[in-house]
XYZ file of C-alpha atoms in Angstrom:
417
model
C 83.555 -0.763 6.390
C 83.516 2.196 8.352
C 81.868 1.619 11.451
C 80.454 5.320 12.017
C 80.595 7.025 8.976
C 78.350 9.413 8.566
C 75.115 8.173 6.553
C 72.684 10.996 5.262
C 69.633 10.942 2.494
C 68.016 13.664 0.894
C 64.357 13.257 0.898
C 61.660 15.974 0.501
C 64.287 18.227 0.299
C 65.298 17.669 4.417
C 68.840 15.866 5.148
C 67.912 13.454 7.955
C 71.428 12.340 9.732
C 72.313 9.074 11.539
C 75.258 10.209 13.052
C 76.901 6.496 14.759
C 75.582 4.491 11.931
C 77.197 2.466 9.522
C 77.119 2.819 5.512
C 74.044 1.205 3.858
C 74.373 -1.870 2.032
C 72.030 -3.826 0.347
C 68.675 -5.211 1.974
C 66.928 -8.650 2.361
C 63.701 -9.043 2.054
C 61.171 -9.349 5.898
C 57.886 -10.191 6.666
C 55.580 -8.013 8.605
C 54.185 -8.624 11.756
C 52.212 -5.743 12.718
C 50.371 -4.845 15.757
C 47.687 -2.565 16.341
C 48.379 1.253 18.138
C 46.967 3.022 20.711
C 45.510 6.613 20.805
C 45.552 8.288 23.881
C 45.443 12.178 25.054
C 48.778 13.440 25.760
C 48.229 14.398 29.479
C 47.799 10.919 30.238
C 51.007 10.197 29.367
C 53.433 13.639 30.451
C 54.609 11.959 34.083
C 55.319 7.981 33.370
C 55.110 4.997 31.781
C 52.872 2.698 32.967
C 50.063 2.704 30.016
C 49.931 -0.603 28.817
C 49.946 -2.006 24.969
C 46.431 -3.349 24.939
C 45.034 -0.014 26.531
C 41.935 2.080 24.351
C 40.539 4.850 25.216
C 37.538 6.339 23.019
C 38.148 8.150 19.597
C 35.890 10.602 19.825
C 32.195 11.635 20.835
C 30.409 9.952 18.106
C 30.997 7.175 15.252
C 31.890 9.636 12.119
C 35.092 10.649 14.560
C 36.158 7.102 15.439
C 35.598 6.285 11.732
C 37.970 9.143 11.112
C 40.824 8.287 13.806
C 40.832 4.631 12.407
C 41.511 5.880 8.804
C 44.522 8.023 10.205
C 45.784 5.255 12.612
C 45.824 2.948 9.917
C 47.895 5.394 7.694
C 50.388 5.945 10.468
C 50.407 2.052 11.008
C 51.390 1.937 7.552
C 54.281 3.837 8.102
C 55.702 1.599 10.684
C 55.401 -1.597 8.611
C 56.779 -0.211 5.970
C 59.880 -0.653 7.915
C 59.485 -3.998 8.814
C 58.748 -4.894 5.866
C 61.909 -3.430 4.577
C 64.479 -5.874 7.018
C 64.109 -4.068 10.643
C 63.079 -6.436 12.984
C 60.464 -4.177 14.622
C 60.136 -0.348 15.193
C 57.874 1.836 18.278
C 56.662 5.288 17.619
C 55.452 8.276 19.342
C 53.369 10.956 17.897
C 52.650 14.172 19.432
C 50.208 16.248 17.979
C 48.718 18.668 20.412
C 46.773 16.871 23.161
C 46.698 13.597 21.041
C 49.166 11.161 21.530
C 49.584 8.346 18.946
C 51.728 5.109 19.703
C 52.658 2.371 17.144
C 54.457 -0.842 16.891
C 55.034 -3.446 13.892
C 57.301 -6.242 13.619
C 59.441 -8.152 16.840
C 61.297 -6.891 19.910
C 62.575 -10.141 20.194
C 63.259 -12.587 17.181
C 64.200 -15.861 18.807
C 60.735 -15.402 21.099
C 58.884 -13.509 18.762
C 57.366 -11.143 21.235
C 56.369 -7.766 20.071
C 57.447 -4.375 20.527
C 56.387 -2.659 23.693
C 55.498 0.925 23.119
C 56.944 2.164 26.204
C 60.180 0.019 25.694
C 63.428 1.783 26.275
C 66.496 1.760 23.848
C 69.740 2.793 22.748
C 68.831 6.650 21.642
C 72.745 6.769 20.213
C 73.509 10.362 19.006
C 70.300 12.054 20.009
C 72.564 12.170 23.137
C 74.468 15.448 21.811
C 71.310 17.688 21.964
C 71.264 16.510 26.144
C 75.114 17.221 25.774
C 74.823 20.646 24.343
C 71.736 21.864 26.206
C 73.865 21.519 29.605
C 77.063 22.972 27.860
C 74.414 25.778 26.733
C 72.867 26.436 30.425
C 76.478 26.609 31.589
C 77.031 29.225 29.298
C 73.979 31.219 30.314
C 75.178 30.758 34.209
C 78.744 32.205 33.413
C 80.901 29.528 33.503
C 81.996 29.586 30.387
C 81.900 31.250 26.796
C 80.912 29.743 23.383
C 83.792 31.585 22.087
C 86.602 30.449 25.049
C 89.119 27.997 23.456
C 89.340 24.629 24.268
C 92.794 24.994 25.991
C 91.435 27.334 28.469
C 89.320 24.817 30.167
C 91.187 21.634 28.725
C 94.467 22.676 28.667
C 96.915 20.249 26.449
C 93.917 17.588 25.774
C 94.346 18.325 21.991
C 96.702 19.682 19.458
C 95.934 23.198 18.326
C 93.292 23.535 21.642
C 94.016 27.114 21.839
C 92.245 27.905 18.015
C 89.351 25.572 18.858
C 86.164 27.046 20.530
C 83.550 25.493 22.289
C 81.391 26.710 19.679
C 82.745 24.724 17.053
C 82.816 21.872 19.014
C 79.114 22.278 19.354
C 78.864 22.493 15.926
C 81.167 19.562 14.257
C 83.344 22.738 13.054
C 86.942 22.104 15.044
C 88.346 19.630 12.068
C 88.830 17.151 14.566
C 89.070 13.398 13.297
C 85.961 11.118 14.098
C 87.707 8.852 16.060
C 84.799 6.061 15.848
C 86.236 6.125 12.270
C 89.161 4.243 13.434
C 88.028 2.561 16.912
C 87.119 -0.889 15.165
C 88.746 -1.316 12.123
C 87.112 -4.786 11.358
C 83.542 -3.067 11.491
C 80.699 -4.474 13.348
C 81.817 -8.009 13.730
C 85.318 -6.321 15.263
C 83.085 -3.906 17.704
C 81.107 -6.947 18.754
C 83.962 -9.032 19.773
C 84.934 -5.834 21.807
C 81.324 -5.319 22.950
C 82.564 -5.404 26.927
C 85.574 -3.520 26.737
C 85.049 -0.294 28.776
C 86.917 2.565 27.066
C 88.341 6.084 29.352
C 87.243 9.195 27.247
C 90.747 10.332 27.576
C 91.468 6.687 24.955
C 88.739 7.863 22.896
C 90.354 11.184 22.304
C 94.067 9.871 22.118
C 92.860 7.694 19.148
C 91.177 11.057 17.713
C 94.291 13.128 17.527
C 96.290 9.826 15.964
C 95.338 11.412 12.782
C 95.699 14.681 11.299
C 92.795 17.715 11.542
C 90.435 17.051 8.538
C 90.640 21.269 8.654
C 91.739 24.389 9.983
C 88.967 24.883 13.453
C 86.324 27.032 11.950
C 86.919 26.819 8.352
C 84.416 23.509 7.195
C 82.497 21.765 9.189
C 82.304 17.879 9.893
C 80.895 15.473 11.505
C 82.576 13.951 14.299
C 82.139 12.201 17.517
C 84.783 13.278 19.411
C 83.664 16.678 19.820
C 81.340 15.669 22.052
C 83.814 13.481 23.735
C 85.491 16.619 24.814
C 81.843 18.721 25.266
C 82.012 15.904 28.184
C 85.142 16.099 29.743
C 84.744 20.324 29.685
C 81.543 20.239 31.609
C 83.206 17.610 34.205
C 85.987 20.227 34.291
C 83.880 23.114 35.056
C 81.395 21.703 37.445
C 83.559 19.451 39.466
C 80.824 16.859 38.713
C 80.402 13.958 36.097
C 78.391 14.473 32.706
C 76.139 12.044 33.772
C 75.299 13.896 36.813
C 74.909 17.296 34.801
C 72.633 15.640 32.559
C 70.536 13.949 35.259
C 70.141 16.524 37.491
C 69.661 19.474 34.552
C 67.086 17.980 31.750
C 66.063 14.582 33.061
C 65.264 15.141 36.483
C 63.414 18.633 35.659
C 61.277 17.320 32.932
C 60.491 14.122 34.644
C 61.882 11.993 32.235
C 61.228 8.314 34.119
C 62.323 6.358 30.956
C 65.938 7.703 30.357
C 69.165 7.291 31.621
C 72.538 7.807 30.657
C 74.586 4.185 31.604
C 77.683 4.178 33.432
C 79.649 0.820 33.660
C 76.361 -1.360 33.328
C 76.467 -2.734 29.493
C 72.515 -3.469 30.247
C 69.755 -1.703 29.247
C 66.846 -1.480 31.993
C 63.334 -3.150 31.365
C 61.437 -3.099 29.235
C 63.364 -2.939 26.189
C 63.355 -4.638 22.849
C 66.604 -6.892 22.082
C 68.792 -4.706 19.788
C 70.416 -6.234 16.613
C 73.000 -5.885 13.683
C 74.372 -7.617 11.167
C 78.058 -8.272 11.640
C 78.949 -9.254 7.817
C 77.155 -7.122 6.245
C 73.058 -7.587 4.583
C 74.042 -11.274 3.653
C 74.734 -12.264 7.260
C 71.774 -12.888 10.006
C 71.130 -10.488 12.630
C 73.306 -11.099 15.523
C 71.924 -9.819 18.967
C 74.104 -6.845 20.703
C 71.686 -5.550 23.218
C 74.159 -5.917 26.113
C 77.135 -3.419 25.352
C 79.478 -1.045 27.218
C 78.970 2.320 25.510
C 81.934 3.482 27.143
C 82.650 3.686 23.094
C 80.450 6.590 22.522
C 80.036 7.917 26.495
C 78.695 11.407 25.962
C 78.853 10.910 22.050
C 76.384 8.630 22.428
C 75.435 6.395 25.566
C 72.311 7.736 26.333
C 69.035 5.224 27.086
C 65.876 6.623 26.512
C 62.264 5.753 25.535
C 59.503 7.743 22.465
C 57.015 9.879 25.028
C 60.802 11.285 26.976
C 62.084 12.385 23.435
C 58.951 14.094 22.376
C 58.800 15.672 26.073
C 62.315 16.611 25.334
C 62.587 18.199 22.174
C 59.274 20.124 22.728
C 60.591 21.542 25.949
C 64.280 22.547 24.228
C 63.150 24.345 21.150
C 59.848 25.346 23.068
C 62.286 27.267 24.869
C 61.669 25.779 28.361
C 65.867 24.973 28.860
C 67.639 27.545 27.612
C 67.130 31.356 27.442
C 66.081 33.056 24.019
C 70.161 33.973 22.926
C 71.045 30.620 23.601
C 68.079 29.073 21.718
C 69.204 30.825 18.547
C 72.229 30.060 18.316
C 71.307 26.471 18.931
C 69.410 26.419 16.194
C 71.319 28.480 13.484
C 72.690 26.209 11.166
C 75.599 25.408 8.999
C 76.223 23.259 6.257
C 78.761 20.179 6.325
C 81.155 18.622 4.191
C 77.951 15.440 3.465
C 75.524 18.110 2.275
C 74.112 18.101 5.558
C 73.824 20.567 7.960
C 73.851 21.330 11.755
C 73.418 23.554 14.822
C 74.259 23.320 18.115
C 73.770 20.050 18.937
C 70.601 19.714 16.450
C 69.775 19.511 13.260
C 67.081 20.645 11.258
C 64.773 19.169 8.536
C 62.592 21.496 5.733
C 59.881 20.229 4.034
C 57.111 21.648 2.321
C 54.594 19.179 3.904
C 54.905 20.379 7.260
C 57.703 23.326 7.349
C 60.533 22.851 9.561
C 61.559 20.319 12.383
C 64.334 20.493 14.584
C 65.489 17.023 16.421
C 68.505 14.498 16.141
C 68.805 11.101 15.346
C 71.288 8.085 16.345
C 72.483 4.556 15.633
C 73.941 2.870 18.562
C 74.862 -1.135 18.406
C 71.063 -2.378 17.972
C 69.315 0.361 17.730
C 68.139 3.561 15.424
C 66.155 6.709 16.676
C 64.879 9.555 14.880
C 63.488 12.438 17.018
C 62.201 15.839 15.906
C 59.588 18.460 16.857
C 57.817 20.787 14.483
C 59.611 24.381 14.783
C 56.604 25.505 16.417
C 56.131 22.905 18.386
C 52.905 21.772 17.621
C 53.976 18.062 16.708
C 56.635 15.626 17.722
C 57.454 12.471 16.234
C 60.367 9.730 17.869
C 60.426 6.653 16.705
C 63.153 3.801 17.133
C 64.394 0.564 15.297
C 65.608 -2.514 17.183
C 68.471 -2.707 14.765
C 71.357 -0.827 13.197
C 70.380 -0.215 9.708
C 73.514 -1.839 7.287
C 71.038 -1.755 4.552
C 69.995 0.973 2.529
C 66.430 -0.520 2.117
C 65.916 -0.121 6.196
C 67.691 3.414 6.186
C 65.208 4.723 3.701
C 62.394 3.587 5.046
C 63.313 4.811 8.651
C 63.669 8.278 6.679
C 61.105 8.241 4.751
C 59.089 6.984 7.891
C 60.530 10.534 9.924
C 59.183 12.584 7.119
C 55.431 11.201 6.600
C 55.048 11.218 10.065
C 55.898 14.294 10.879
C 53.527 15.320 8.048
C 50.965 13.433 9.103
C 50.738 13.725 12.623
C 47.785 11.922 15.029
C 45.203 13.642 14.174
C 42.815 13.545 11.172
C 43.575 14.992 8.197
């Protein structure tokens, strides 16, 4: 089993991509236990985190509108237990639809208690990490200190083979041919990675067992997906700024956009409270869920490490492709995409998902040990939708319905229809 192989699914015509996950196997079976949402305006929630899960406020001015808002939260509800019910332990969800603000759980945050989710939890956001990656290598273009089109050796001189014919760009955009080096990190899949869960890895290991293996192409000439790029997207802006990617990151998008609930870990393998307990299978869909919430993500580092919670990913993505982090150039070249080897396709650090129910999105999404996110805003951004699953999906049944889950609820959004 390949422990990061890229998994993708065509549905409604949009490639959603889970870019640290694992292949899909086959699925048991789950029971559902779902709670109910809250609806809330969006204001209320912009600067923190301290609504609680029990916490109402009215549906509208008169009983035809509650009647109305029920219908819809009960559709969205749906949604979530649909992946319960299809082997995730439990799943939280954030929608975004103009002033209205729709949160969901179904299912368990932790099995062994069985407590529910908490809709302000925080989790693993795994790969969602490379839009926070490129927006800072992005603003560091727009401030002169580098160029999309400057070659990796000029800023990381000797860190690769061939460093002089790869650009930044193509880093940004999985299109340097360098070898996913996740591919090869564990070969004894998940149950290997657990055993290994508290080793702390250097990037400079991470990229050693990268160029191990030959190019998968010439730089520029295909384009695929790997983590590694973004291994060395985080050692170029440490070069350039004389400060750690953590730092950059902190002190660039999270600090600016008051983003209480996310973090980007250094040594600590903990997540901070509250958070759901994260789980995967280690023997594939046959074996029980093992718990991996504590883990170094040295592994992934700026591939991957990032902690976040639902609201900061929809305040996020609105505020990148709303144009708030970068300047108008920048923004369109972030979002001009290119096809990949899997049939998917990517930016700059996004991707991008078309379907006739609601247009186009732009967002990420990520598996990390424990934990899936998908996050996307509506091009326009009139609608946002994050939600996350306490578990790494190993079986196709879960996959799909996390998917599938993306799609509706992007269509559907909080309000009425």
């Amino acid at each position: 089993m390949r422990f990061s192989a890229l998994g993708t699914a065509v549905l409604a015509s949009a490639a959603l991509v889970v870019p640290l996950a694992p292949p899909a196997l086959a699925s048991p079976t789950a029971t559902v236990a779902a709670v109910a949402p809250e609806t809330v305006p969006a204001d209320q929630h912009e600067h923190g985190h301290g609504r609680h899960d029990d916490h109402r406020l009215d549906r509208g001015p008169d009983g035809r509108d509650r009647e109305e808002r029920a219908r819809t939260d009960a559709r969205l509800q749906k949604v979530l237990d649909g992946i319960v019910a299809a082997g995730a332990p439990g799943v939280v969800a954030e929608v975004r639809d103009g002033r209205q603000v729709w949160t969901g759980r179904s299912g368990k945050a932790d099995r062994t208690r069985g407590l529910p989710p908490r809709t302000d939890s925080r989790f693993r956001a795994g790969s969602v990490t490379k839009s926070f990656v490129a927006t800072v290598v992005l603003q560091l273009t727009a401030e002169g200190e580098l160029r999309l089109d400057d070659p990796v050796e000029r800023h990381l001189p000797g860190v690769v083979p061939n460093g002089g014919k790869i650009t930044v760009r193509q880093l940004l955009g999985h299109r340097s041919g360098l070898f996913n080096y996740t591919d090869r990190l564990w070969p004894g899949g998940f149950k290997e990675a657990y055993e290994n869960r508290f080793r702390h890895y250097a990037p400079g290991e991470l990229i050693a067992e990268a160029t191990r293996h030959r190019p998968l192409f010439a730089p520029g000439t295909s384009g695929s997906y790997s983590n590694t790029n973004y291994v060395l997207l985080g050692m170029l802006i440490e070069k350039v700024t004389g400060n750690s990617a953590r730092t950059e990151i902190m002190r660039r998008i999270i600090g600016p956009l008051g983003l209480d609930g996310t973090s980007f870990p250094e040594a600590s393998p903990r997540i901070p409270s509250p958070h759901a307990r994260g789980y995967i299978r280690l023997e594939g869909s046959a074996s029980p869920y093992t718990d991996m919430t504590e883990t170094d993500m040295s592994w992934a580092w700026t591939a991957g490490a990032l902690i976040s919670t639902t609201h900061d990913l929809n305040i996020f993505y609105k505020a990148l492709v709303g144009g708030r982090l970068l300047p108008a150039k920048l923004m369109k070249d972030m979002l001009e995409i290119h096809p990949l080897v899997d049939g998917s396709s990517y930016g700059l650090g996004v991707a991008r998902v078309d379907a006739p129910e609601f247009g186009r999105a732009f967002g990420h999404t990520g598996g990390a040990p424990g934990f899936t996110t998908h996050s996307y805003t509506l091009a326009n951004g009139s609608r946002q939708v994050t939600l996350s699953v306490n578990s790494m999906p190993v079986t196709e049944e879960v996959d799909l319905a996390s998917r599938k889950a993306t799609l509706a609820l992007l269509a559907m959004g909080a309000k009425s229809n």
